[in-house]
Short mmCIF file of N, CA and C in Angstrom, two decimals:
data_model
loop_
_atom_site.label_atom_id
_atom_site.label_comp_id
_atom_site.label_asym_id
_atom_site.label_seq_id
_atom_site.Cartn_x
_atom_site.Cartn_y
_atom_site.Cartn_z
N MET A 74 18.77 35.05 -106.49
CA MET A 74 19.85 34.66 -105.60
C MET A 74 21.16 35.05 -106.26
N ASP A 75 21.98 35.74 -105.53
CA ASP A 75 23.25 36.15 -106.12
C ASP A 75 24.21 34.98 -106.21
N GLY A 76 25.29 35.19 -106.94
CA GLY A 76 26.25 34.11 -107.19
C GLY A 76 26.88 33.52 -105.94
N PHE A 77 27.22 34.38 -104.96
CA PHE A 77 27.86 33.87 -103.75
C PHE A 77 26.93 32.92 -102.99
N LYS A 78 25.66 33.31 -102.88
CA LYS A 78 24.70 32.45 -102.17
C LYS A 78 24.52 31.13 -102.89
N GLN A 79 24.50 31.16 -104.25
CA GLN A 79 24.36 29.91 -105.00
C GLN A 79 25.56 28.99 -104.75
N ILE A 80 26.75 29.58 -104.70
CA ILE A 80 27.95 28.77 -104.46
C ILE A 80 27.90 28.16 -103.06
N MET A 81 27.50 28.96 -102.05
CA MET A 81 27.43 28.46 -100.68
C MET A 81 26.37 27.37 -100.54
N LEU A 82 25.22 27.56 -101.19
CA LEU A 82 24.16 26.55 -101.14
C LEU A 82 24.63 25.26 -101.78
N GLY A 83 25.32 25.36 -102.92
CA GLY A 83 25.85 24.17 -103.58
C GLY A 83 26.88 23.46 -102.72
N ALA A 84 27.73 24.23 -102.05
CA ALA A 84 28.75 23.63 -101.18
C ALA A 84 28.10 22.90 -100.02
N CYS A 85 27.05 23.48 -99.46
CA CYS A 85 26.34 22.84 -98.34
C CYS A 85 25.68 21.54 -98.79
N VAL A 86 25.04 21.56 -99.95
CA VAL A 86 24.39 20.35 -100.46
C VAL A 86 25.42 19.26 -100.69
N MET A 87 26.57 19.61 -101.27
CA MET A 87 27.62 18.61 -101.50
C MET A 87 28.16 18.06 -100.17
N ALA A 88 28.34 18.93 -99.19
CA ALA A 88 28.84 18.47 -97.90
C ALA A 88 27.85 17.52 -97.24
N MET A 89 26.56 17.86 -97.27
CA MET A 89 25.53 17.00 -96.68
C MET A 89 25.48 15.65 -97.38
N SER A 90 25.56 15.66 -98.70
CA SER A 90 25.49 14.38 -99.42
C SER A 90 26.72 13.52 -99.11
N SER A 91 27.90 14.13 -98.90
CA SER A 91 29.07 13.32 -98.54
C SER A 91 28.91 12.71 -97.16
N VAL A 92 28.30 13.43 -96.22
CA VAL A 92 28.09 12.88 -94.89
C VAL A 92 27.12 11.71 -94.96
N ILE A 93 26.04 11.89 -95.70
CA ILE A 93 25.04 10.81 -95.85
C ILE A 93 25.68 9.60 -96.51
N HIS A 94 26.46 9.82 -97.55
CA HIS A 94 27.13 8.71 -98.24
C HIS A 94 28.09 7.99 -97.29
N ALA A 95 28.84 8.75 -96.51
CA ALA A 95 29.78 8.14 -95.57
C ALA A 95 29.06 7.30 -94.54
N GLN A 96 27.90 7.79 -94.06
CA GLN A 96 27.13 7.02 -93.07
C GLN A 96 26.58 5.74 -93.67
N GLN A 97 26.15 5.80 -94.94
CA GLN A 97 25.61 4.61 -95.59
C GLN A 97 26.70 3.59 -95.89
N ALA A 98 27.93 4.05 -96.11
CA ALA A 98 29.03 3.15 -96.44
C ALA A 98 29.49 2.33 -95.24
N HIS A 99 29.21 2.79 -94.01
CA HIS A 99 29.63 2.08 -92.80
C HIS A 99 28.42 1.41 -92.18
N ASP A 100 28.57 0.17 -91.78
CA ASP A 100 27.43 -0.52 -91.18
C ASP A 100 27.43 -0.45 -89.64
N PHE A 101 28.48 0.04 -89.06
CA PHE A 101 28.61 0.20 -87.60
C PHE A 101 28.51 -1.13 -86.85
N LYS A 102 28.54 -2.26 -87.56
CA LYS A 102 28.54 -3.54 -86.86
C LYS A 102 29.88 -3.71 -86.17
N GLY A 103 29.88 -4.36 -85.06
CA GLY A 103 31.10 -4.59 -84.31
C GLY A 103 31.45 -3.47 -83.34
N LEU A 104 30.68 -2.38 -83.37
CA LEU A 104 30.92 -1.31 -82.41
C LEU A 104 30.05 -1.52 -81.19
N GLY A 105 30.63 -1.40 -80.03
CA GLY A 105 29.88 -1.55 -78.80
C GLY A 105 29.50 -2.99 -78.55
N SER A 106 28.83 -3.21 -77.44
CA SER A 106 28.35 -4.55 -77.12
C SER A 106 27.12 -4.40 -76.24
N PRO A 107 26.24 -5.39 -76.28
CA PRO A 107 25.05 -5.30 -75.43
C PRO A 107 25.45 -5.25 -73.96
N ALA A 108 24.74 -4.43 -73.20
CA ALA A 108 25.02 -4.35 -71.77
C ALA A 108 24.63 -5.65 -71.10
N GLY A 109 25.51 -6.18 -70.27
CA GLY A 109 25.24 -7.41 -69.54
C GLY A 109 24.47 -7.15 -68.26
N HIS A 110 23.98 -8.22 -67.65
CA HIS A 110 23.21 -8.10 -66.42
C HIS A 110 24.00 -7.38 -65.33
N GLU A 111 25.29 -7.71 -65.21
CA GLU A 111 26.11 -7.08 -64.18
C GLU A 111 26.27 -5.58 -64.42
N GLN A 112 26.42 -5.18 -65.68
CA GLN A 112 26.55 -3.76 -66.00
C GLN A 112 25.25 -3.02 -65.70
N ILE A 113 24.13 -3.61 -66.06
CA ILE A 113 22.84 -2.97 -65.79
C ILE A 113 22.60 -2.89 -64.29
N ALA A 114 22.95 -3.95 -63.57
CA ALA A 114 22.74 -3.96 -62.11
C ALA A 114 23.54 -2.84 -61.44
N GLY A 115 24.69 -2.49 -61.98
CA GLY A 115 25.49 -1.41 -61.42
C GLY A 115 24.81 -0.06 -61.50
N TRP A 116 23.95 0.11 -62.47
CA TRP A 116 23.21 1.38 -62.62
C TRP A 116 21.84 1.33 -61.96
N ASN A 117 21.35 0.15 -61.69
CA ASN A 117 20.00 -0.01 -61.14
C ASN A 117 20.08 -0.02 -59.62
N ILE A 118 20.17 1.16 -59.02
CA ILE A 118 20.33 1.25 -57.57
C ILE A 118 19.16 1.98 -56.92
N ASP A 119 18.03 2.09 -57.61
CA ASP A 119 16.88 2.80 -57.05
C ASP A 119 16.39 2.13 -55.77
N VAL A 120 16.04 2.95 -54.81
CA VAL A 120 15.35 2.49 -53.60
C VAL A 120 14.03 3.24 -53.55
N PHE A 121 12.95 2.50 -53.44
CA PHE A 121 11.61 3.09 -53.46
C PHE A 121 11.13 3.37 -52.03
N PRO A 122 10.10 4.21 -51.90
CA PRO A 122 9.59 4.54 -50.56
C PRO A 122 9.23 3.32 -49.72
N ASP A 123 8.76 2.24 -50.34
CA ASP A 123 8.39 1.06 -49.56
C ASP A 123 9.59 0.19 -49.20
N GLY A 124 10.77 0.58 -49.60
CA GLY A 124 11.99 -0.16 -49.28
C GLY A 124 12.46 -1.07 -50.39
N THR A 125 11.67 -1.21 -51.44
CA THR A 125 12.10 -2.02 -52.58
C THR A 125 13.43 -1.48 -53.11
N GLY A 126 14.37 -2.37 -53.25
CA GLY A 126 15.69 -1.97 -53.76
C GLY A 126 16.74 -1.78 -52.68
N LEU A 127 16.33 -1.81 -51.40
CA LEU A 127 17.34 -1.69 -50.35
C LEU A 127 18.24 -2.93 -50.38
N PRO A 128 19.53 -2.74 -50.28
CA PRO A 128 20.45 -3.89 -50.35
C PRO A 128 20.58 -4.58 -49.00
N ASP A 129 21.25 -5.72 -49.02
CA ASP A 129 21.61 -6.40 -47.77
C ASP A 129 22.60 -5.52 -47.01
N GLY A 130 22.71 -5.80 -45.75
CA GLY A 130 23.65 -5.06 -44.92
C GLY A 130 22.93 -4.36 -43.79
N GLN A 131 23.69 -3.71 -42.95
CA GLN A 131 23.12 -2.97 -41.83
C GLN A 131 24.12 -1.91 -41.38
N GLY A 132 23.62 -0.99 -40.56
CA GLY A 132 24.50 0.06 -40.06
C GLY A 132 23.99 0.61 -38.75
N THR A 133 24.92 1.13 -37.95
CA THR A 133 24.58 1.65 -36.63
C THR A 133 24.74 3.17 -36.58
N VAL A 134 24.07 3.75 -35.61
CA VAL A 134 24.20 5.19 -35.39
C VAL A 134 25.66 5.53 -35.06
N ALA A 135 26.30 4.70 -34.25
CA ALA A 135 27.69 4.97 -33.84
C ALA A 135 28.63 5.01 -35.05
N LEU A 136 28.51 4.02 -35.94
CA LEU A 136 29.35 4.04 -37.14
C LEU A 136 28.95 5.21 -38.03
N GLY A 137 27.66 5.52 -38.08
CA GLY A 137 27.19 6.64 -38.90
C GLY A 137 27.80 7.96 -38.46
N GLU A 138 27.97 8.13 -37.16
CA GLU A 138 28.60 9.36 -36.66
C GLU A 138 30.05 9.45 -37.15
N LYS A 139 30.75 8.32 -37.14
CA LYS A 139 32.14 8.32 -37.62
C LYS A 139 32.20 8.64 -39.11
N VAL A 140 31.32 8.00 -39.87
CA VAL A 140 31.31 8.25 -41.32
C VAL A 140 30.93 9.70 -41.59
N TYR A 141 29.94 10.19 -40.84
CA TYR A 141 29.51 11.59 -41.02
C TYR A 141 30.68 12.53 -40.79
N LYS A 142 31.42 12.31 -39.72
CA LYS A 142 32.52 13.22 -39.38
C LYS A 142 33.63 13.22 -40.42
N THR A 143 33.83 12.09 -41.09
CA THR A 143 34.90 12.04 -42.09
C THR A 143 34.43 12.40 -43.49
N GLN A 144 33.15 12.17 -43.80
CA GLN A 144 32.67 12.34 -45.17
C GLN A 144 31.68 13.50 -45.37
N CYS A 145 30.96 13.89 -44.32
CA CYS A 145 29.82 14.80 -44.50
C CYS A 145 29.97 16.13 -43.77
N MET A 146 30.69 16.12 -42.65
CA MET A 146 30.71 17.26 -41.74
C MET A 146 31.23 18.54 -42.39
N SER A 147 32.17 18.44 -43.30
CA SER A 147 32.74 19.66 -43.89
C SER A 147 31.69 20.46 -44.67
N CYS A 148 30.66 19.80 -45.19
CA CYS A 148 29.60 20.51 -45.92
C CYS A 148 28.38 20.79 -45.04
N HIS A 149 28.04 19.85 -44.15
CA HIS A 149 26.78 19.97 -43.41
C HIS A 149 26.97 20.43 -41.97
N GLY A 150 28.20 20.67 -41.53
CA GLY A 150 28.44 21.22 -40.21
C GLY A 150 28.63 20.16 -39.14
N VAL A 151 29.28 20.57 -38.06
CA VAL A 151 29.58 19.67 -36.94
C VAL A 151 28.31 19.10 -36.35
N ASN A 152 27.29 19.95 -36.21
CA ASN A 152 26.03 19.53 -35.60
C ASN A 152 24.90 19.43 -36.62
N LEU A 153 25.23 19.18 -37.86
CA LEU A 153 24.27 19.03 -38.95
C LEU A 153 23.48 20.33 -39.19
N GLU A 154 24.10 21.45 -38.80
CA GLU A 154 23.43 22.74 -38.89
C GLU A 154 23.52 23.37 -40.28
N GLY A 155 24.23 22.73 -41.16
CA GLY A 155 24.37 23.26 -42.51
C GLY A 155 25.63 24.09 -42.65
N GLY A 156 25.95 24.38 -43.87
CA GLY A 156 27.16 25.14 -44.20
C GLY A 156 27.17 25.27 -45.70
N LEU A 157 28.12 24.61 -46.34
CA LEU A 157 28.09 24.56 -47.80
C LEU A 157 26.89 23.74 -48.27
N GLY A 158 26.55 22.71 -47.53
CA GLY A 158 25.39 21.86 -47.80
C GLY A 158 24.24 22.29 -46.91
N PRO A 159 23.04 21.76 -47.18
CA PRO A 159 21.88 22.18 -46.39
C PRO A 159 21.90 21.66 -44.96
N LYS A 160 21.12 22.32 -44.14
CA LYS A 160 20.90 21.92 -42.77
C LYS A 160 20.18 20.57 -42.77
N LEU A 161 20.58 19.68 -41.85
CA LEU A 161 20.00 18.34 -41.85
C LEU A 161 19.13 18.05 -40.63
N VAL A 162 19.11 18.94 -39.66
CA VAL A 162 18.28 18.74 -38.47
C VAL A 162 17.45 20.00 -38.22
N GLY A 163 16.39 19.80 -37.39
CA GLY A 163 15.56 20.94 -36.99
C GLY A 163 14.45 21.21 -37.99
N GLY A 164 13.86 22.37 -37.84
CA GLY A 164 12.82 22.80 -38.76
C GLY A 164 11.42 22.31 -38.42
N GLN A 165 11.30 21.48 -37.37
CA GLN A 165 9.98 20.96 -37.04
C GLN A 165 9.04 22.13 -36.71
N GLY A 166 7.85 22.09 -37.30
CA GLY A 166 6.86 23.13 -37.07
C GLY A 166 7.05 24.37 -37.92
N SER A 167 8.04 24.39 -38.78
CA SER A 167 8.30 25.61 -39.57
C SER A 167 7.71 25.57 -40.97
N LEU A 168 7.20 24.43 -41.40
CA LEU A 168 6.77 24.31 -42.81
C LEU A 168 5.63 25.25 -43.16
N ALA A 169 4.77 25.57 -42.24
CA ALA A 169 3.65 26.48 -42.52
C ALA A 169 4.02 27.94 -42.26
N SER A 170 5.25 28.20 -41.87
CA SER A 170 5.66 29.57 -41.57
C SER A 170 6.17 30.27 -42.83
N ASP A 171 6.50 31.55 -42.68
CA ASP A 171 7.06 32.31 -43.80
C ASP A 171 8.46 31.84 -44.16
N LYS A 172 9.13 31.20 -43.22
CA LYS A 172 10.49 30.71 -43.47
C LYS A 172 10.58 29.23 -43.12
N PRO A 173 10.01 28.38 -43.97
CA PRO A 173 10.07 26.94 -43.68
C PRO A 173 11.51 26.42 -43.74
N VAL A 174 11.84 25.56 -42.81
CA VAL A 174 13.16 24.92 -42.79
C VAL A 174 12.93 23.45 -43.12
N LYS A 175 13.30 23.09 -44.32
CA LYS A 175 13.08 21.72 -44.80
C LYS A 175 14.31 20.88 -44.50
N THR A 176 14.16 19.98 -43.56
CA THR A 176 15.25 19.07 -43.20
C THR A 176 14.72 17.64 -43.27
N ILE A 177 15.59 16.71 -42.96
CA ILE A 177 15.17 15.31 -42.90
C ILE A 177 14.07 15.15 -41.86
N GLY A 178 14.20 15.81 -40.74
CA GLY A 178 13.24 15.65 -39.65
C GLY A 178 11.95 16.41 -39.84
N SER A 179 11.98 17.50 -40.59
CA SER A 179 10.77 18.29 -40.72
C SER A 179 10.01 18.03 -42.02
N TYR A 180 10.69 17.57 -43.03
CA TYR A 180 10.07 17.55 -44.35
C TYR A 180 10.08 16.19 -45.03
N TRP A 181 11.12 15.42 -44.91
CA TRP A 181 11.36 14.22 -45.70
C TRP A 181 10.26 13.18 -45.44
N PRO A 182 9.60 12.65 -46.48
CA PRO A 182 8.46 11.74 -46.24
C PRO A 182 8.83 10.28 -45.98
N TYR A 183 9.94 9.78 -46.51
CA TYR A 183 10.27 8.36 -46.37
C TYR A 183 11.75 8.19 -46.00
N ALA A 184 12.00 7.41 -44.97
CA ALA A 184 13.37 7.18 -44.52
C ALA A 184 14.17 6.41 -45.57
N THR A 185 13.51 5.55 -46.31
CA THR A 185 14.21 4.74 -47.31
C THR A 185 14.85 5.60 -48.40
N THR A 186 14.21 6.72 -48.70
CA THR A 186 14.76 7.56 -49.76
C THR A 186 15.95 8.39 -49.27
N ILE A 187 16.14 8.48 -47.96
CA ILE A 187 17.39 9.06 -47.44
C ILE A 187 18.54 8.15 -47.86
N PHE A 188 18.35 6.84 -47.64
CA PHE A 188 19.37 5.87 -48.05
C PHE A 188 19.65 6.02 -49.54
N ASP A 189 18.60 6.09 -50.36
CA ASP A 189 18.76 6.21 -51.81
C ASP A 189 19.57 7.46 -52.16
N TYR A 190 19.20 8.57 -51.54
CA TYR A 190 19.87 9.84 -51.87
C TYR A 190 21.34 9.81 -51.44
N VAL A 191 21.59 9.35 -50.23
CA VAL A 191 22.98 9.33 -49.74
C VAL A 191 23.82 8.40 -50.60
N ARG A 192 23.30 7.21 -50.88
CA ARG A 192 24.09 6.24 -51.68
C ARG A 192 24.34 6.77 -53.08
N ARG A 193 23.33 7.39 -53.67
CA ARG A 193 23.44 7.85 -55.05
C ARG A 193 24.30 9.12 -55.18
N SER A 194 24.21 10.02 -54.22
CA SER A 194 24.75 11.37 -54.43
C SER A 194 25.85 11.82 -53.48
N MET A 195 26.07 11.10 -52.43
CA MET A 195 27.02 11.57 -51.42
C MET A 195 28.18 10.61 -51.23
N PRO A 196 29.31 11.09 -50.74
CA PRO A 196 29.62 12.49 -50.49
C PRO A 196 29.74 13.27 -51.80
N PHE A 197 29.50 14.54 -51.72
CA PHE A 197 29.40 15.37 -52.92
C PHE A 197 30.60 15.22 -53.84
N GLN A 198 31.79 15.16 -53.26
CA GLN A 198 33.00 15.09 -54.09
C GLN A 198 33.29 13.69 -54.60
N SER A 199 32.57 12.68 -54.09
CA SER A 199 32.82 11.30 -54.51
C SER A 199 31.56 10.45 -54.36
N PRO A 200 30.52 10.76 -55.14
CA PRO A 200 29.26 10.02 -55.00
C PRO A 200 29.42 8.53 -55.28
N GLN A 201 28.60 7.74 -54.59
CA GLN A 201 28.56 6.28 -54.72
C GLN A 201 29.85 5.61 -54.26
N SER A 202 30.61 6.28 -53.42
CA SER A 202 31.84 5.69 -52.91
C SER A 202 31.66 5.02 -51.55
N LEU A 203 30.52 5.25 -50.88
CA LEU A 203 30.30 4.66 -49.56
C LEU A 203 29.78 3.23 -49.71
N SER A 204 30.16 2.37 -48.76
CA SER A 204 29.63 1.00 -48.75
C SER A 204 28.18 1.04 -48.27
N ASN A 205 27.48 -0.07 -48.49
CA ASN A 205 26.10 -0.15 -48.01
C ASN A 205 26.05 -0.01 -46.49
N GLU A 206 27.03 -0.59 -45.79
CA GLU A 206 27.10 -0.46 -44.34
C GLU A 206 27.26 1.01 -43.94
N ASP A 207 28.11 1.74 -44.66
CA ASP A 207 28.31 3.17 -44.37
C ASP A 207 27.00 3.94 -44.60
N VAL A 208 26.30 3.63 -45.68
CA VAL A 208 25.07 4.37 -45.99
C VAL A 208 23.98 4.06 -44.97
N TYR A 209 23.82 2.77 -44.61
CA TYR A 209 22.86 2.45 -43.54
C TYR A 209 23.22 3.20 -42.27
N SER A 210 24.50 3.26 -41.96
CA SER A 210 24.95 3.91 -40.73
C SER A 210 24.72 5.42 -40.77
N VAL A 211 25.06 6.07 -41.86
CA VAL A 211 24.82 7.51 -41.96
C VAL A 211 23.32 7.80 -41.88
N THR A 212 22.53 6.98 -42.54
CA THR A 212 21.07 7.15 -42.48
C THR A 212 20.59 7.02 -41.03
N ALA A 213 21.10 6.02 -40.31
CA ALA A 213 20.73 5.85 -38.90
C ALA A 213 21.16 7.06 -38.08
N TYR A 214 22.36 7.57 -38.34
CA TYR A 214 22.85 8.74 -37.60
C TYR A 214 21.97 9.96 -37.87
N LEU A 215 21.62 10.19 -39.12
CA LEU A 215 20.78 11.34 -39.47
C LEU A 215 19.40 11.23 -38.82
N LEU A 216 18.84 10.02 -38.83
CA LEU A 216 17.53 9.81 -38.20
C LEU A 216 17.63 9.99 -36.69
N SER A 217 18.72 9.54 -36.10
CA SER A 217 18.91 9.68 -34.67
C SER A 217 19.05 11.15 -34.27
N LYS A 218 19.82 11.90 -35.01
CA LYS A 218 20.01 13.33 -34.69
C LYS A 218 18.71 14.11 -34.86
N ASN A 219 17.78 13.57 -35.62
CA ASN A 219 16.46 14.20 -35.77
C ASN A 219 15.43 13.60 -34.81
N ASN A 220 15.91 12.81 -33.84
CA ASN A 220 15.05 12.18 -32.83
C ASN A 220 13.96 11.30 -33.43
N ILE A 221 14.27 10.64 -34.52
CA ILE A 221 13.31 9.74 -35.16
C ILE A 221 13.59 8.29 -34.77
N VAL A 222 14.85 7.95 -34.55
CA VAL A 222 15.21 6.63 -34.04
C VAL A 222 16.13 6.84 -32.83
N PRO A 223 16.16 5.86 -31.90
CA PRO A 223 17.06 5.97 -30.74
C PRO A 223 18.54 5.92 -31.14
N ALA A 224 19.39 6.41 -30.26
CA ALA A 224 20.83 6.49 -30.53
C ALA A 224 21.52 5.13 -30.59
N ASP A 225 20.83 4.06 -30.15
CA ASP A 225 21.45 2.73 -30.22
C ASP A 225 20.87 1.90 -31.37
N THR A 226 20.28 2.54 -32.33
CA THR A 226 19.61 1.86 -33.44
C THR A 226 20.59 1.22 -34.42
N THR A 227 20.22 0.04 -34.89
CA THR A 227 20.88 -0.60 -36.03
C THR A 227 19.83 -0.73 -37.12
N LEU A 228 20.13 -0.20 -38.29
CA LEU A 228 19.18 -0.25 -39.40
C LEU A 228 19.61 -1.27 -40.45
N ASP A 229 18.63 -1.95 -40.99
CA ASP A 229 18.80 -2.80 -42.17
C ASP A 229 17.60 -2.54 -43.07
N ALA A 230 17.47 -3.32 -44.13
CA ALA A 230 16.40 -3.07 -45.09
C ALA A 230 15.02 -3.12 -44.44
N LYS A 231 14.79 -4.10 -43.60
CA LYS A 231 13.47 -4.26 -42.98
C LYS A 231 13.18 -3.14 -41.97
N SER A 232 14.15 -2.85 -41.10
CA SER A 232 13.89 -1.83 -40.08
C SER A 232 13.85 -0.42 -40.66
N LEU A 233 14.63 -0.16 -41.69
CA LEU A 233 14.58 1.18 -42.32
C LEU A 233 13.24 1.39 -43.00
N ALA A 234 12.74 0.37 -43.69
CA ALA A 234 11.43 0.50 -44.36
C ALA A 234 10.30 0.71 -43.34
N ALA A 235 10.50 0.28 -42.11
CA ALA A 235 9.46 0.41 -41.09
C ALA A 235 9.47 1.78 -40.40
N VAL A 236 10.49 2.59 -40.63
CA VAL A 236 10.56 3.91 -39.99
C VAL A 236 9.51 4.82 -40.61
N LYS A 237 8.68 5.41 -39.78
CA LYS A 237 7.68 6.37 -40.28
C LYS A 237 8.17 7.79 -40.00
N MET A 238 8.33 8.56 -41.04
CA MET A 238 8.83 9.92 -40.91
C MET A 238 7.71 10.84 -40.41
N PRO A 239 8.06 11.86 -39.61
CA PRO A 239 7.04 12.72 -39.00
C PRO A 239 6.14 13.44 -40.01
N ASN A 240 6.65 13.77 -41.17
CA ASN A 240 5.86 14.55 -42.12
C ASN A 240 5.22 13.70 -43.22
N ARG A 241 5.32 12.39 -43.13
CA ARG A 241 4.86 11.53 -44.22
C ARG A 241 3.39 11.78 -44.60
N ASP A 242 2.54 11.94 -43.65
CA ASP A 242 1.10 12.06 -43.95
C ASP A 242 0.69 13.45 -44.42
N ASN A 243 1.62 14.38 -44.46
CA ASN A 243 1.27 15.73 -44.89
C ASN A 243 1.51 15.97 -46.38
N PHE A 244 1.94 14.97 -47.09
CA PHE A 244 2.06 15.06 -48.54
C PHE A 244 0.74 14.60 -49.14
N TYR A 245 0.32 15.20 -50.25
CA TYR A 245 -0.93 14.82 -50.89
C TYR A 245 -0.79 14.98 -52.40
N VAL A 246 -1.67 14.34 -53.11
CA VAL A 246 -1.68 14.42 -54.57
C VAL A 246 -2.17 15.81 -54.97
N ASP A 247 -1.50 16.41 -55.92
CA ASP A 247 -1.89 17.75 -56.38
C ASP A 247 -3.27 17.66 -57.03
N ASP A 248 -4.26 18.25 -56.38
CA ASP A 248 -5.63 18.14 -56.89
C ASP A 248 -6.13 19.45 -57.50
N ARG A 249 -5.22 20.35 -57.83
CA ARG A 249 -5.67 21.58 -58.49
C ARG A 249 -6.29 21.22 -59.84
N PRO A 250 -7.37 21.91 -60.22
CA PRO A 250 -8.07 21.54 -61.46
C PRO A 250 -7.20 21.62 -62.71
N ASP A 251 -6.27 22.55 -62.75
CA ASP A 251 -5.47 22.69 -63.98
C ASP A 251 -4.47 21.56 -64.16
N THR A 252 -4.24 20.76 -63.16
CA THR A 252 -3.31 19.64 -63.32
C THR A 252 -3.97 18.44 -63.98
N LYS A 253 -5.30 18.48 -64.10
CA LYS A 253 -6.01 17.35 -64.71
C LYS A 253 -6.57 17.67 -66.09
N ASN A 254 -6.30 18.87 -66.59
CA ASN A 254 -6.79 19.23 -67.91
C ASN A 254 -6.15 18.35 -68.98
N GLU A 255 -6.94 18.09 -70.02
CA GLU A 255 -6.37 17.37 -71.15
C GLU A 255 -5.45 18.30 -71.90
N ARG A 256 -4.42 17.75 -72.46
CA ARG A 256 -3.42 18.53 -73.17
C ARG A 256 -4.03 19.10 -74.45
N CYS A 257 -3.87 20.39 -74.67
CA CYS A 257 -4.39 21.04 -75.87
C CYS A 257 -3.29 21.05 -76.92
N MET A 258 -3.63 20.58 -78.11
CA MET A 258 -2.62 20.48 -79.16
C MET A 258 -2.91 21.37 -80.36
N ALA A 259 -4.11 22.00 -80.42
CA ALA A 259 -4.43 22.86 -81.56
C ALA A 259 -5.47 23.91 -81.15
N ASP A 260 -5.33 25.09 -81.66
CA ASP A 260 -6.27 26.19 -81.40
C ASP A 260 -6.53 26.38 -79.91
N CYS A 261 -5.51 26.33 -79.13
CA CYS A 261 -5.67 26.37 -77.67
C CYS A 261 -6.18 27.71 -77.18
N LEU A 262 -5.80 28.79 -77.83
CA LEU A 262 -6.25 30.10 -77.37
C LEU A 262 -7.73 30.31 -77.62
N LYS A 263 -8.31 29.62 -78.57
CA LYS A 263 -9.73 29.78 -78.88
C LYS A 263 -10.60 29.04 -77.88
N LYS A 264 -10.04 28.11 -77.16
CA LYS A 264 -10.85 27.30 -76.25
C LYS A 264 -11.02 27.99 -74.92
#
């Protein structure tokens, strides 16, 4: 090893030992605080396919149309035909074609997860800014425009969980044989 490399190696070892020493000298006590129930609840907003996690409140198709026009239309189009964001209506019967159109009406398996997605992610420029009433209403509007619920529908946790989506029964567990293989951790090419 030439002299320059020895000097650089020595400098690196000294730098590493100073970092380790500095970390050992500080106990980090007093930094941060345990998350409280209220803080955790703010992050725990999952809604499951069976409706578990849906909040109190309700929303109508009529209010959903108003919310859609002010918060969603610029990305998803006047008639939910898509634009910057994906198309939200149509596509029925296209999933087996060469050009499947995956929308809420043609593809989405559970209505409850529409609520979860909208509440968690929309509007794109300001996610989680809509009230529960707004999200129930937008969900009702989207379902109505896809002819899944009537135009005079009011949705709440119970009625949303009861909505059966048209494509729900066409999802299945991946039963390809390679998805059930045990994980190989050694000499995998020899097997």
